[in-house]
Coordinates of C-alpha atoms in Angstrom, one line a residue:
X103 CA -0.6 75.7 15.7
X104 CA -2.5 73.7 13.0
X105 CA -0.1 70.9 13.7
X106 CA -0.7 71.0 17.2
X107 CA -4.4 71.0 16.4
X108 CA -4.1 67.7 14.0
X109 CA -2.1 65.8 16.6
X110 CA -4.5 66.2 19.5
X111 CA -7.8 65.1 17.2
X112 CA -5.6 62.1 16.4
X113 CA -5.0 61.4 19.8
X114 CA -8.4 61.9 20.6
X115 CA -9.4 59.1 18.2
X116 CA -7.5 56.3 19.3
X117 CA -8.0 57.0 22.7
X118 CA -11.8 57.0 22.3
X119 CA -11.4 53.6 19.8
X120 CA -9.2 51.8 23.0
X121 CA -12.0 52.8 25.7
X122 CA -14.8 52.2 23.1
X123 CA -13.6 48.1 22.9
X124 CA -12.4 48.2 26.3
X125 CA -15.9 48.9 27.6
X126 CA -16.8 46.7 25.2
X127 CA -15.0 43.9 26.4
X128 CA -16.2 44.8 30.1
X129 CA -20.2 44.9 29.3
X130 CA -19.9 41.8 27.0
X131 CA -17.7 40.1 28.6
X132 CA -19.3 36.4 27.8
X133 CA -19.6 37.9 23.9
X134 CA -15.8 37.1 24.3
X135 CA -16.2 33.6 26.2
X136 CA -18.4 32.8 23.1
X137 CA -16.2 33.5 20.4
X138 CA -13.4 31.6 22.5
X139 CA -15.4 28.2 22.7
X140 CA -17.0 28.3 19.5
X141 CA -13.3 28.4 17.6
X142 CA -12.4 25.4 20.3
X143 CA -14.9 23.5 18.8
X144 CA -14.6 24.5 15.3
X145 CA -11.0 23.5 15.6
X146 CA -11.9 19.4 17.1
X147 CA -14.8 19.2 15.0
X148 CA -12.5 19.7 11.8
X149 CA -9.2 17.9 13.6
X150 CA -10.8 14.9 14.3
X151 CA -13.1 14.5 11.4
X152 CA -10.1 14.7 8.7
X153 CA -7.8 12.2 10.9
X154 CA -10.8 9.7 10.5
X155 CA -11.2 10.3 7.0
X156 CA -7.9 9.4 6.6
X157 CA -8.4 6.5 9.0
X158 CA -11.4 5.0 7.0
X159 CA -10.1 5.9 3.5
X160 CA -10.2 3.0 1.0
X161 CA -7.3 4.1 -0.9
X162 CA -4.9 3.7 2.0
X163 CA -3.4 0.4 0.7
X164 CA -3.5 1.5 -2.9
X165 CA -1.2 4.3 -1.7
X166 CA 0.8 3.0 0.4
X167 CA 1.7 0.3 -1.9
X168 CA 2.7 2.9 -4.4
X169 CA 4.6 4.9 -2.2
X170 CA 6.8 1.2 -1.2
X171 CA 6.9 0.7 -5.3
X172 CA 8.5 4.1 -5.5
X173 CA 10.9 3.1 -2.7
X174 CA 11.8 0.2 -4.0
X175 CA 13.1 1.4 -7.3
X176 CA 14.9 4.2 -5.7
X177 CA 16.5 2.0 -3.6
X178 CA 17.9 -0.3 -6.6
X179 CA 18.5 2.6 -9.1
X180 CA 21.9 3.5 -8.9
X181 CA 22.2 5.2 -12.4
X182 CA 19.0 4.3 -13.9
X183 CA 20.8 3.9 -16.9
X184 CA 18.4 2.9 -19.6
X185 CA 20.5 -0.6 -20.7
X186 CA 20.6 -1.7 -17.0
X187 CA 20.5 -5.2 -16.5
X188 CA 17.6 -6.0 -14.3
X189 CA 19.2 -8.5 -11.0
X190 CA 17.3 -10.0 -7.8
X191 CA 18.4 -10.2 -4.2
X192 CA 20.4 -14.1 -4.9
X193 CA 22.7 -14.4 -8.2
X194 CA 21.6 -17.2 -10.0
X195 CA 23.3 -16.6 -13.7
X196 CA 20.5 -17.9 -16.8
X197 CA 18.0 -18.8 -13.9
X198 CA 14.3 -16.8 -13.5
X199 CA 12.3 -17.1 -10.0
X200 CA 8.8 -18.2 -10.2
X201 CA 6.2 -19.1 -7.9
X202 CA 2.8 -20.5 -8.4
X203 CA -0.4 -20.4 -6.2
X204 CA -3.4 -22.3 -6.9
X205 CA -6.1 -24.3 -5.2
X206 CA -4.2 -27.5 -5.5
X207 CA -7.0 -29.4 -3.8
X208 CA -9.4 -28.6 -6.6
X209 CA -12.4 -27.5 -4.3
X210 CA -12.9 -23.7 -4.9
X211 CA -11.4 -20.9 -2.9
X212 CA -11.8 -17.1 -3.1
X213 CA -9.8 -14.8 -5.1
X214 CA -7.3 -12.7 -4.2
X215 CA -5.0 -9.4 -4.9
X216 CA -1.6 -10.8 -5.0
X217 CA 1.4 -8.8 -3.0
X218 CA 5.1 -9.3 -3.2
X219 CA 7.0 -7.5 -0.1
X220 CA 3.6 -5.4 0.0
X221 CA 4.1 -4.6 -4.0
X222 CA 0.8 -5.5 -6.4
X223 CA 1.9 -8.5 -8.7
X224 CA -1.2 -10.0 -10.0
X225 CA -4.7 -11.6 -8.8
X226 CA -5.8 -14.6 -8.0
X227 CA -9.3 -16.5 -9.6
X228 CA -10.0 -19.4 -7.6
X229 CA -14.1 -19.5 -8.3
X230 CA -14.2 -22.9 -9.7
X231 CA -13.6 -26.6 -8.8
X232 CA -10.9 -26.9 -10.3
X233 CA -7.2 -27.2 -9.7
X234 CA -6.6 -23.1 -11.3
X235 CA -4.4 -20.3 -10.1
X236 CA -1.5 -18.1 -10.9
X237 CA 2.0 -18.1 -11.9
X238 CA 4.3 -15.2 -11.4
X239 CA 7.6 -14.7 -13.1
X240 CA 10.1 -12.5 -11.9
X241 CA 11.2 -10.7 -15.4
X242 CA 10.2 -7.8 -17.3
X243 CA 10.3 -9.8 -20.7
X244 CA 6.6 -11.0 -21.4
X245 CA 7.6 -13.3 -24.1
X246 CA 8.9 -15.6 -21.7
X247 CA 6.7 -18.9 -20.9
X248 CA 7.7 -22.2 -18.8
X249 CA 7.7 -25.2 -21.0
X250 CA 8.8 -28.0 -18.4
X251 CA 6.9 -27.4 -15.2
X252 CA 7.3 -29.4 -11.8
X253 CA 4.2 -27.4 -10.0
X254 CA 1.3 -29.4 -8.8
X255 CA -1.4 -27.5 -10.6
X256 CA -1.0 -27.8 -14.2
X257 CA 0.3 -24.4 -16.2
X258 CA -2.6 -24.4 -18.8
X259 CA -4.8 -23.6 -15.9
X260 CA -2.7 -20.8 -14.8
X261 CA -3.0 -17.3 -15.6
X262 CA 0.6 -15.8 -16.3
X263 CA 1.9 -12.6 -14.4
X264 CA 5.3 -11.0 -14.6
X265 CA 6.9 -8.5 -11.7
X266 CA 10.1 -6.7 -11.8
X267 CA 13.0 -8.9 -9.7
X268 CA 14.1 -6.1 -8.1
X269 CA 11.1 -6.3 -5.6
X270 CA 12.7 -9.5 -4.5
X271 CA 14.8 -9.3 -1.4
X272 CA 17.9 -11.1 -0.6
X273 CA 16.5 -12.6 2.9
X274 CA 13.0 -12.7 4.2
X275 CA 10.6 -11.7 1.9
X276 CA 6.5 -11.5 2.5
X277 CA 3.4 -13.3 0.3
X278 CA 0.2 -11.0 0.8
X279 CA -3.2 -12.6 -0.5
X280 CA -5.4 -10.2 -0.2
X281 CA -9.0 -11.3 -0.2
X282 CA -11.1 -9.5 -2.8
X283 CA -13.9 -11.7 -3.2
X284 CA -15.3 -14.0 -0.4
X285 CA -16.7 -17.6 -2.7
X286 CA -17.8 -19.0 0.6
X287 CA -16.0 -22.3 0.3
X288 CA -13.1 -22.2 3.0
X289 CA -9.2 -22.1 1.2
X290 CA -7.1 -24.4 0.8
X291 CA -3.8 -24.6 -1.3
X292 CA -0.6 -24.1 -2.1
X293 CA 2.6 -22.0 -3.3
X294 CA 5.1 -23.3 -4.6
X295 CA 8.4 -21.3 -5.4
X296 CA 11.1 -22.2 -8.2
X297 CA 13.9 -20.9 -9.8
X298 CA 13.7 -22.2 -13.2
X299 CA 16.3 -22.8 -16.4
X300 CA 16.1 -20.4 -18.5
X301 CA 17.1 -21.3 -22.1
X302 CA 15.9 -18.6 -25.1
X303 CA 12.2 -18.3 -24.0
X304 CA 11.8 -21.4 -22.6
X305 CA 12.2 -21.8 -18.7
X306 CA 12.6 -25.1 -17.7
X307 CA 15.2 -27.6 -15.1
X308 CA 13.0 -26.3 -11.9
X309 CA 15.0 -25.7 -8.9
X310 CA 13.1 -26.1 -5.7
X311 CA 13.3 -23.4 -3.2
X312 CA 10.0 -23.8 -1.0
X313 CA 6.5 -25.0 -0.6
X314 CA 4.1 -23.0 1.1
X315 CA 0.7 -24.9 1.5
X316 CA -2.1 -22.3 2.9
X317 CA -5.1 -22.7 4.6
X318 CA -7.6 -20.1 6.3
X319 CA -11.7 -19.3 6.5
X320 CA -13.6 -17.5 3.6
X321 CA -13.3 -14.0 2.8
X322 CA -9.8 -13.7 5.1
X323 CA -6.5 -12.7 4.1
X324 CA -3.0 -15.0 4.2
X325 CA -0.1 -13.5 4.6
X326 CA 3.3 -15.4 4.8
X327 CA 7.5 -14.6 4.8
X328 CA 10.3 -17.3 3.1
X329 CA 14.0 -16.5 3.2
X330 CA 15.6 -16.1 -0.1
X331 CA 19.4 -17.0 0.7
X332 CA 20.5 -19.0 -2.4
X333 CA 19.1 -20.8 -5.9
X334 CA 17.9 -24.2 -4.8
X335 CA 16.6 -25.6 -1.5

């Protein structure tokens, strides 16, 4: 009997909680319309705002240009063996690629972030009247300078940046100058892309494989592509 007795008070309470919100929902019934709408709008308000922070966030090219660094060495690591001989795209035996921008027209441009097949190799200061720039050298040994040089601007005006060769591909490959400071003068120059003699830790004997001249308005970016199919022009 007191089993009996306990069942029927427990029926008696969820039965009373059901009609109790059931009458709840009945009365109120725009309570519920509320809550609906307001969790629609919590939901855009917080959907749309973080897809334009993402949008307008100024570490997007800093990222994704890590993120292509990372593929790129995945893509060439085979064993990652530590005593790997580093190689580029076109097998040229005792020969280093090398390419040179500058403002070969002496009048001054603006400076630049440099990219290589969208990989950070260097920068670019072009704030003077001058005929200045950058050289980039595709090896990983730092000791290694050109002695006999066939660019137009001369190499003691040149500051000297070095880039893995792997980032080099065998086909069309893609300049980026990426405009970081705006010098108000226009652009005008050139690049100018070698494969040069490499003997000790002297590069010399260039061997021509294009120039690039490049022209656009202040505080714009240049981007350009040149097929890498074989040592010399």
């Amino acid at each position: 009997m007191a089993i009996t007795r306990k069942s029927g008070i427990f029926k008696k309470w969820w039965v009373r909680a059901i009609r109790e919100r059931n009458y709840f929902g009945f009365r109120y019934w725009w309570f519920n319309w509320m809550l609906l709408l307001a969790a629609l709008f919590l939901f855009g308000f917080f959907y749309f705002k973080t897809d334009t922070l993402s949008a307008d966030c100024p570490q997007v090219d800093e990222v994704n240009s890590s993120i292509e660094q990372i593929k790129i060495a995945l893509e060439n690591c085979c064993n990652c063996a530590k005593n790997k001989v580093d190689s580029i795209a076109v097998d040229c035996p005792d020969r280093i690629l090398a390419f040179q921008v500058c403002n070969s027209n002496a009048a001054k441009d603006d400076n630049f972030d440099v990219y290589l097949n969208e990989v950070n190799i260097g920068k670019l200061d072009l704030n003077t009247n001058q005929q200045v720039g950058s050289v980039f050298l595709a090896t990983n040994d730092h000791s290694i300078l050109i002695k006999q040089s066939d660019f137009i601007c001369p190499i003691s005006n040149m500051n000297i940046y070095y880039f893995d060769p792997r980032i080099i591909k065998f086909g069309k490959n893609k300049i980026r100058l990426k405009n970081t400071q705006n010098n108000h003068n226009d652009n005008l120059g050139t690049i100018e892309i070698r494969n040069y003699l490499l003997m000790g830790k002297e590069l010399s004997d260039p061997c021509k494989i294009k120039n690039i001249p490049y022209q656009m308005n202040s505080g714009k970016n240049f981007n350009i592509n040149f097929n890498y199919t074989r040592c010399c022009e």
